[in-house]
Amino acid sequence: MIKSHKQLTASLLVSAAIVAGLGVSAPGHAAAASSPSNSAMAAAAGQTAVIEASVRLRSTPSTSGEVVKYLQKGDQVQIVAQPNSYWYQVKAADGSVGYTSTDDKYISVNSSSVNTPAAPSTPSAQTGTIKYGVNLRTTPSTSGKVLRLLKKGEQVQLLAQPNSYWYQIQTTDGSIGYISSSDQYTSFAGNGGTGTVTPTPTPPPPAPIPPISTPGASAQIESVISAGMGYLGTPYEFGSSRYDTRTFDCSDFIRQIFMDALNLKLPADSRQQGDWVKSNSTVVTSTSGLKRGDLMFFMDYKGNSASAYEGIDKSKARISHVAIYLGDGQILHTYSVASGGVKVDKLSASWMNRFLYGGSVIQ
């Protein structure tokens, strides 16, 4: 189960980078930790909710908790628990479980509120001990983001077993995630210390919960973008190794996030990636035709003014940069050491002047 240290490098720099690139989300979320919305009432476990504005899903109910992923406007989630008036524990459509602000700027609970805080969900009485180092992941999959490595001797609580391969557990620091159910990694009390265990079932919610459904292509695009957000702040290196995620150049970054999210291996450099999009997608040459998740290809920088690019036949210009479009005039990419590595940028006039074409990887 122990994989490469990929996806761990950027964790410590995530918060600062997101504040720089997604200012609309970060300040509001930080404020929610100290001053909840007046209308944020307690929600019962099992209720569904809708995300009203982009907000972080964290591993613990604290602004210092690691960012598991970004929940986007319109996403549906299930309320698992409400440990206090500032935080909901929620389950996203992809199975990720974490904590997000109760502020109604970010989340709207579908069913009626109650007047007293709901008690945190009661975990299974079974406790376990890590027998051998194992990765704690955000989802029950080897492609799930690694939250951290659980070390031999750590104590955990068993929350659920979504299938025969994975346990959902909670660590002593409050982190919730998934580990392998193989008994070489964990032993649980009440089961003789070894083997597969079955958690105590959670009582059913008071009313049926409609399933959370996300269109296939849209869900895949969000997975890719979420993987990219996990690398915010990762340093830039021209010609970076395609086998090491401690640094990225632009095309290495794009290639890696599609591998992480979808196990889809794009070509290794931006020009080949551009050719791949031309061969497998419908190309758009105007930014107005771009969709969230499209790749964008750019020519060399020649200056900030539009006049610097006059007379250039962009159909023949050489690709020198690639980014992924987030929508609303924002792009996720990396392009220089001085810029701070992987970041979210506005699609400024300078980038617009350099834009050659774009297109979808996911159809």
Short mmCIF file of C-alpha atoms in Angstrom, two decimals:
data_model
loop_
_atom_site.label_atom_id
_atom_site.label_comp_id
_atom_site.label_asym_id
_atom_site.label_seq_id
_atom_site.Cartn_x
_atom_site.Cartn_y
_atom_site.Cartn_z
CA MET A 1 0.00 0.00 0.00
CA ILE A 2 2.88 2.41 0.56
CA LYS A 3 3.32 4.45 -2.59
CA SER A 4 5.72 7.12 -3.71
CA HIS A 5 5.69 10.40 -1.81
CA LYS A 6 3.71 11.96 -4.66
CA GLN A 7 0.84 14.27 -3.65
CA LEU A 8 2.44 15.05 -0.26
CA THR A 9 4.92 17.73 -1.35
CA ALA A 10 2.59 20.68 -1.77
CA SER A 11 0.52 20.19 1.42
CA LEU A 12 2.28 22.71 3.64
CA LEU A 13 1.99 25.49 1.05
CA VAL A 14 -1.63 24.91 0.03
CA SER A 15 -3.29 27.51 2.27
CA ALA A 16 -1.06 30.41 1.27
CA ALA A 17 -1.27 29.59 -2.42
CA ILE A 18 -5.05 29.31 -2.40
CA VAL A 19 -5.42 32.65 -0.65
CA ALA A 20 -3.34 34.22 -3.42
CA GLY A 21 -5.20 32.56 -6.26
CA LEU A 22 -8.73 32.07 -4.88
CA GLY A 23 -9.16 35.03 -2.60
CA VAL A 24 -12.91 34.87 -2.76
CA SER A 25 -12.99 31.56 -0.91
CA ALA A 26 -10.18 31.74 1.59
CA PRO A 27 -11.03 34.90 3.58
CA GLY A 28 -14.64 33.91 4.02
CA HIS A 29 -13.75 30.44 5.13
CA ALA A 30 -11.22 31.67 7.63
CA ALA A 31 -13.80 34.03 9.06
CA ALA A 32 -16.26 31.19 9.43
CA ALA A 33 -13.98 29.56 11.96
CA SER A 34 -14.34 32.46 14.37
CA SER A 35 -17.79 33.86 13.53
CA PRO A 36 -20.45 31.50 12.19
CA SER A 37 -23.39 32.82 10.24
CA ASN A 38 -26.36 33.77 12.41
CA SER A 39 -28.54 31.51 10.31
CA ALA A 40 -26.20 28.52 10.52
CA MET A 41 -28.23 26.12 12.66
CA ALA A 42 -27.48 22.56 13.59
CA ALA A 43 -28.01 19.90 10.95
CA ALA A 44 -28.94 16.30 11.64
CA ALA A 45 -26.78 13.47 10.38
CA GLY A 46 -28.20 12.11 7.14
CA GLN A 47 -29.45 15.41 5.74
CA THR A 48 -28.30 16.50 2.31
CA ALA A 49 -26.89 19.91 1.47
CA VAL A 50 -25.84 21.96 -1.55
CA ILE A 51 -22.58 23.91 -1.82
CA GLU A 52 -23.36 27.57 -2.48
CA ALA A 53 -19.80 28.80 -3.16
CA SER A 54 -16.40 27.15 -3.56
CA VAL A 55 -15.16 26.02 -0.15
CA ARG A 56 -12.42 23.80 1.24
CA LEU A 57 -13.11 20.26 2.50
CA ARG A 58 -10.65 19.69 5.35
CA SER A 59 -9.36 16.59 7.13
CA THR A 60 -10.14 18.02 10.59
CA PRO A 61 -12.66 20.62 11.91
CA SER A 62 -10.08 23.41 11.94
CA THR A 63 -8.67 25.96 9.48
CA SER A 64 -5.32 24.27 10.10
CA GLY A 65 -6.70 20.94 8.85
CA GLU A 66 -5.27 19.69 5.58
CA VAL A 67 -7.29 20.53 2.46
CA VAL A 68 -8.73 17.28 1.12
CA LYS A 69 -10.28 18.91 -1.95
CA TYR A 70 -12.36 21.89 -3.06
CA LEU A 71 -16.13 21.60 -3.05
CA GLN A 72 -17.59 23.58 -5.93
CA LYS A 73 -20.83 25.55 -6.22
CA GLY A 74 -23.71 23.16 -6.95
CA ASP A 75 -22.02 20.07 -5.46
CA GLN A 76 -24.31 17.92 -3.31
CA VAL A 77 -23.04 16.51 -0.03
CA GLN A 78 -24.41 14.48 2.84
CA ILE A 79 -24.16 15.74 6.42
CA VAL A 80 -22.38 13.13 8.53
CA ALA A 81 -22.21 15.11 11.79
CA GLN A 82 -21.93 18.60 13.23
CA PRO A 83 -19.21 18.57 15.91
CA ASN A 84 -19.79 22.25 16.76
CA SER A 85 -21.50 25.39 15.43
CA TYR A 86 -18.64 26.20 13.04
CA TRP A 87 -18.15 22.92 11.15
CA TYR A 88 -20.09 20.20 9.37
CA GLN A 89 -18.62 16.79 8.71
CA VAL A 90 -19.80 15.93 5.19
CA LYS A 91 -19.50 13.22 2.57
CA ALA A 92 -18.96 14.33 -1.04
CA ALA A 93 -20.22 12.62 -4.18
CA ASP A 94 -16.87 10.87 -4.74
CA GLY A 95 -16.92 9.38 -1.23
CA SER A 96 -14.51 11.90 0.30
CA VAL A 97 -15.31 12.67 3.93
CA GLY A 98 -14.14 15.81 5.69
CA TYR A 99 -15.13 19.05 7.36
CA THR A 100 -16.46 22.27 5.88
CA SER A 101 -17.78 25.56 7.20
CA THR A 102 -21.39 25.82 8.43
CA ASP A 103 -21.60 29.38 7.12
CA ASP A 104 -24.63 29.60 4.83
CA LYS A 105 -22.52 31.53 2.31
CA TYR A 106 -20.95 28.16 1.52
CA ILE A 107 -23.54 25.49 2.26
CA SER A 108 -27.32 25.20 2.27
CA VAL A 109 -28.89 22.31 4.17
CA ASN A 110 -31.85 20.90 2.27
CA SER A 111 -34.11 19.82 5.11
CA SER A 112 -35.36 21.88 8.05
CA SER A 113 -33.00 22.87 10.85
CA VAL A 114 -33.24 21.99 14.50
CA ASN A 115 -32.47 24.19 17.46
CA THR A 116 -29.82 22.14 19.23
CA PRO A 117 -26.48 21.00 17.87
CA ALA A 118 -26.40 17.47 16.56
CA ALA A 119 -24.05 15.18 18.40
CA PRO A 120 -20.99 14.05 16.48
CA SER A 121 -21.49 10.71 14.82
CA THR A 122 -20.65 7.81 17.09
CA PRO A 123 -17.86 5.72 15.61
CA SER A 124 -17.70 1.99 15.88
CA ALA A 125 -16.55 0.78 19.30
CA GLN A 126 -13.77 -1.12 17.60
CA THR A 127 -10.34 0.37 17.97
CA GLY A 128 -7.27 -0.72 16.11
CA THR A 129 -3.51 -0.48 16.07
CA ILE A 130 -1.44 0.12 12.97
CA LYS A 131 0.87 -2.87 12.54
CA TYR A 132 2.77 -1.59 9.51
CA GLY A 133 3.06 1.84 7.87
CA VAL A 134 0.05 2.48 5.62
CA ASN A 135 -1.26 5.47 3.65
CA LEU A 136 -4.37 7.28 4.91
CA ARG A 137 -6.30 8.36 1.79
CA THR A 138 -9.22 10.70 1.06
CA THR A 139 -11.19 8.07 -0.87
CA PRO A 140 -11.32 4.24 -0.84
CA SER A 141 -9.03 3.94 -3.83
CA THR A 142 -5.28 3.83 -4.49
CA SER A 143 -5.83 6.95 -6.62
CA GLY A 144 -7.19 8.82 -3.58
CA LYS A 145 -5.02 11.65 -2.28
CA VAL A 146 -2.68 10.62 0.53
CA LEU A 147 -3.42 12.60 3.70
CA ARG A 148 -0.41 11.16 5.54
CA LEU A 149 1.40 7.95 6.39
CA LEU A 150 0.07 6.18 9.48
CA LYS A 151 2.96 4.76 11.47
CA LYS A 152 3.30 1.47 13.30
CA GLY A 153 1.75 1.68 16.76
CA GLU A 154 -0.77 4.46 16.01
CA GLN A 155 -4.29 3.96 17.41
CA VAL A 156 -7.31 4.37 15.14
CA GLN A 157 -11.09 3.97 15.36
CA LEU A 158 -13.05 2.03 12.78
CA LEU A 159 -15.92 4.07 11.28
CA ALA A 160 -17.08 1.99 8.33
CA GLN A 161 -16.10 -0.61 5.78
CA PRO A 162 -17.33 0.48 2.33
CA ASN A 163 -16.11 -2.74 0.72
CA SER A 164 -13.86 -5.71 1.43
CA TYR A 165 -10.70 -3.79 0.50
CA TRP A 166 -10.96 -0.60 2.56
CA TYR A 167 -11.70 0.66 6.07
CA GLN A 168 -12.82 4.18 6.87
CA ILE A 169 -11.03 5.15 10.08
CA GLN A 170 -10.45 8.13 12.36
CA THR A 171 -7.02 8.86 13.86
CA THR A 172 -6.28 10.29 17.30
CA ASP A 173 -5.80 13.77 15.78
CA GLY A 174 -9.31 13.66 14.28
CA SER A 175 -8.30 12.95 10.67
CA ILE A 176 -10.76 10.75 8.77
CA GLY A 177 -9.80 8.71 5.75
CA TYR A 178 -9.43 5.26 4.24
CA ILE A 179 -6.80 2.54 4.69
CA SER A 180 -6.36 -0.95 3.32
CA SER A 181 -8.37 -3.63 5.11
CA SER A 182 -5.51 -6.10 4.76
CA ASP A 183 -4.66 -7.48 8.22
CA GLN A 184 -0.97 -6.95 7.54
CA TYR A 185 -1.55 -3.25 8.24
CA THR A 186 -4.06 -3.11 11.10
CA SER A 187 -5.39 -5.22 13.97
CA PHE A 188 -8.70 -4.39 15.63
CA ALA A 189 -9.82 -5.14 19.19
CA GLY A 190 -12.81 -7.43 19.49
CA ASN A 191 -11.78 -9.54 16.53
CA GLY A 192 -8.94 -11.53 17.96
CA GLY A 193 -6.48 -8.95 16.68
CA THR A 194 -6.45 -10.05 13.06
CA GLY A 195 -8.56 -10.51 10.01
CA THR A 196 -11.40 -8.58 8.41
CA VAL A 197 -13.85 -6.90 10.78
CA THR A 198 -17.37 -5.66 10.25
CA PRO A 199 -18.10 -2.30 11.85
CA THR A 200 -21.20 -1.80 13.94
CA PRO A 201 -23.82 -0.57 11.48
CA THR A 202 -24.81 3.09 11.73
CA PRO A 203 -28.53 3.60 12.47
CA PRO A 204 -30.44 4.57 9.31
CA PRO A 205 -31.39 8.22 8.85
CA PRO A 206 -34.96 9.22 9.73
CA ALA A 207 -35.94 9.57 6.07
CA PRO A 208 -34.58 8.15 2.79
CA ILE A 209 -31.72 10.17 1.34
CA PRO A 210 -31.72 10.68 -2.42
CA PRO A 211 -28.48 9.42 -4.00
CA ILE A 212 -25.89 11.99 -4.98
CA SER A 213 -25.40 11.85 -8.72
CA THR A 214 -22.87 13.64 -10.85
CA PRO A 215 -22.59 13.39 -14.64
CA GLY A 216 -19.65 11.20 -15.62
CA ALA A 217 -17.62 13.73 -17.60
CA SER A 218 -18.27 16.51 -15.12
CA ALA A 219 -17.24 14.32 -12.20
CA GLN A 220 -14.03 13.37 -13.98
CA ILE A 221 -13.21 17.01 -14.71
CA GLU A 222 -13.74 17.91 -11.06
CA SER A 223 -11.47 15.03 -10.03
CA VAL A 224 -8.71 16.35 -12.29
CA ILE A 225 -9.08 19.90 -10.98
CA SER A 226 -9.15 18.64 -7.39
CA ALA A 227 -5.93 16.73 -8.03
CA GLY A 228 -4.39 19.91 -9.44
CA MET A 229 -5.45 21.96 -6.42
CA GLY A 230 -3.65 19.45 -4.24
CA TYR A 231 -0.36 20.57 -5.78
CA LEU A 232 -0.80 24.31 -5.21
CA GLY A 233 2.55 25.84 -4.31
CA THR A 234 4.65 22.98 -5.71
CA PRO A 235 7.87 24.60 -7.01
CA TYR A 236 8.50 25.14 -10.71
CA GLU A 237 11.40 23.47 -12.50
CA PHE A 238 11.93 23.63 -16.25
CA GLY A 239 12.32 20.12 -17.65
CA SER A 240 11.18 18.53 -14.39
CA SER A 241 11.33 14.76 -14.00
CA ARG A 242 8.16 12.95 -15.08
CA TYR A 243 8.73 10.48 -12.24
CA ASP A 244 9.03 12.97 -9.35
CA THR A 245 6.27 15.29 -8.10
CA ARG A 246 8.48 17.51 -5.95
CA THR A 247 8.72 19.98 -8.85
CA PHE A 248 6.81 20.56 -12.09
CA ASP A 249 7.06 22.39 -15.36
CA CYS A 250 3.79 23.26 -17.11
CA SER A 251 3.28 20.08 -19.13
CA ASP A 252 4.54 17.78 -16.37
CA PHE A 253 1.93 19.27 -14.03
CA ILE A 254 -0.93 18.77 -16.52
CA ARG A 255 0.21 15.22 -17.27
CA GLN A 256 0.44 14.34 -13.57
CA ILE A 257 -3.03 15.53 -12.54
CA PHE A 258 -4.73 13.50 -15.29
CA MET A 259 -2.73 10.47 -14.18
CA ASP A 260 -3.63 11.04 -10.54
CA ALA A 261 -7.34 11.56 -11.14
CA LEU A 262 -8.11 9.28 -14.09
CA ASN A 263 -5.00 7.16 -14.66
CA LEU A 264 -4.89 8.82 -18.09
CA LYS A 265 -1.37 9.37 -19.41
CA LEU A 266 -1.11 12.37 -21.72
CA PRO A 267 2.03 13.08 -23.78
CA ALA A 268 5.00 14.45 -21.86
CA ASP A 269 5.36 17.96 -23.34
CA SER A 270 2.99 20.81 -24.16
CA ARG A 271 3.36 20.63 -27.96
CA GLN A 272 2.55 16.92 -27.97
CA GLN A 273 -0.35 17.56 -25.60
CA GLY A 274 -1.62 20.20 -28.03
CA ASP A 275 -1.41 17.71 -30.89
CA TRP A 276 -3.26 15.15 -28.74
CA VAL A 277 -6.12 17.59 -28.10
CA LYS A 278 -6.32 18.43 -31.82
CA SER A 279 -6.57 14.74 -32.65
CA ASN A 280 -9.05 13.80 -29.93
CA SER A 281 -11.21 16.87 -29.34
CA THR A 282 -12.90 19.86 -30.92
CA VAL A 283 -10.45 22.78 -30.88
CA VAL A 284 -11.61 26.28 -29.92
CA THR A 285 -9.57 29.37 -30.76
CA SER A 286 -11.57 31.86 -28.71
CA THR A 287 -11.50 31.87 -24.93
CA SER A 288 -15.27 32.44 -24.95
CA GLY A 289 -15.66 28.88 -26.21
CA LEU A 290 -13.69 27.30 -23.37
CA LYS A 291 -15.31 25.03 -20.78
CA ARG A 292 -14.18 24.22 -17.25
CA GLY A 293 -11.47 21.58 -17.44
CA ASP A 294 -10.34 22.41 -21.00
CA LEU A 295 -6.62 22.60 -21.71
CA MET A 296 -5.29 25.92 -23.01
CA PHE A 297 -2.20 26.29 -25.16
CA PHE A 298 -0.09 29.45 -25.42
CA MET A 299 2.74 30.82 -27.57
CA ASP A 300 5.93 32.54 -26.36
CA TYR A 301 5.65 35.80 -24.44
CA LYS A 302 6.44 38.82 -26.62
CA GLY A 303 5.12 41.67 -24.48
CA ASN A 304 2.04 42.87 -22.61
CA SER A 305 0.47 44.88 -25.42
CA ALA A 306 -1.71 43.42 -28.13
CA SER A 307 0.41 45.19 -30.73
CA ALA A 308 3.35 42.92 -29.87
CA TYR A 309 1.38 40.00 -31.33
CA GLU A 310 0.06 41.68 -34.46
CA GLY A 311 0.90 39.94 -37.71
CA ILE A 312 1.61 36.58 -36.03
CA ASP A 313 -0.05 33.59 -37.69
CA LYS A 314 -1.20 31.80 -34.54
CA SER A 315 -2.16 28.70 -36.49
CA LYS A 316 1.56 28.17 -37.07
CA ALA A 317 2.93 29.53 -33.79
CA ARG A 318 4.90 27.20 -31.55
CA ILE A 319 3.26 26.08 -28.27
CA SER A 320 5.38 27.00 -25.26
CA HIS A 321 2.90 26.71 -22.39
CA VAL A 322 -0.17 24.75 -21.27
CA ALA A 323 -2.74 25.40 -18.52
CA ILE A 324 -6.12 24.06 -17.44
CA TYR A 325 -9.15 26.36 -17.54
CA LEU A 326 -11.18 26.64 -14.32
CA GLY A 327 -13.96 28.85 -15.65
CA ASP A 328 -14.80 32.44 -14.71
CA GLY A 329 -11.58 33.68 -16.29
CA GLN A 330 -9.25 31.62 -14.08
CA ILE A 331 -6.53 29.16 -15.02
CA LEU A 332 -4.53 26.60 -13.02
CA HIS A 333 -0.92 26.17 -14.11
CA THR A 334 2.77 26.63 -13.33
CA TYR A 335 5.22 28.64 -15.41
CA SER A 336 8.18 30.06 -13.48
CA VAL A 337 10.19 29.89 -10.27
CA ALA A 338 9.48 33.57 -9.55
CA SER A 339 5.71 33.10 -9.82
CA GLY A 340 5.67 30.63 -6.94
CA GLY A 341 5.04 27.35 -8.73
CA VAL A 342 1.59 25.81 -9.18
CA LYS A 343 -1.02 28.53 -8.80
CA VAL A 344 -4.37 29.91 -9.92
CA ASP A 345 -4.17 33.01 -12.14
CA LYS A 346 -6.59 35.37 -13.77
CA LEU A 347 -6.72 35.08 -17.54
CA SER A 348 -5.08 38.47 -17.98
CA ALA A 349 -4.65 40.41 -21.22
CA SER A 350 -1.10 39.09 -21.44
CA TRP A 351 -2.27 35.48 -21.35
CA MET A 352 -5.12 36.29 -23.74
CA ASN A 353 -2.66 37.72 -26.27
CA ARG A 354 -0.60 34.52 -26.11
CA PHE A 355 -3.57 32.12 -26.34
CA LEU A 356 -3.49 29.83 -29.39
CA TYR A 357 -6.28 27.30 -28.86
CA GLY A 358 -7.87 24.97 -26.33
CA GLY A 359 -9.93 21.84 -26.09
CA SER A 360 -11.24 19.06 -23.88
CA VAL A 361 -9.38 15.96 -22.82
CA ILE A 362 -12.58 14.46 -21.36
CA GLN A 363 -15.54 14.11 -23.72
#
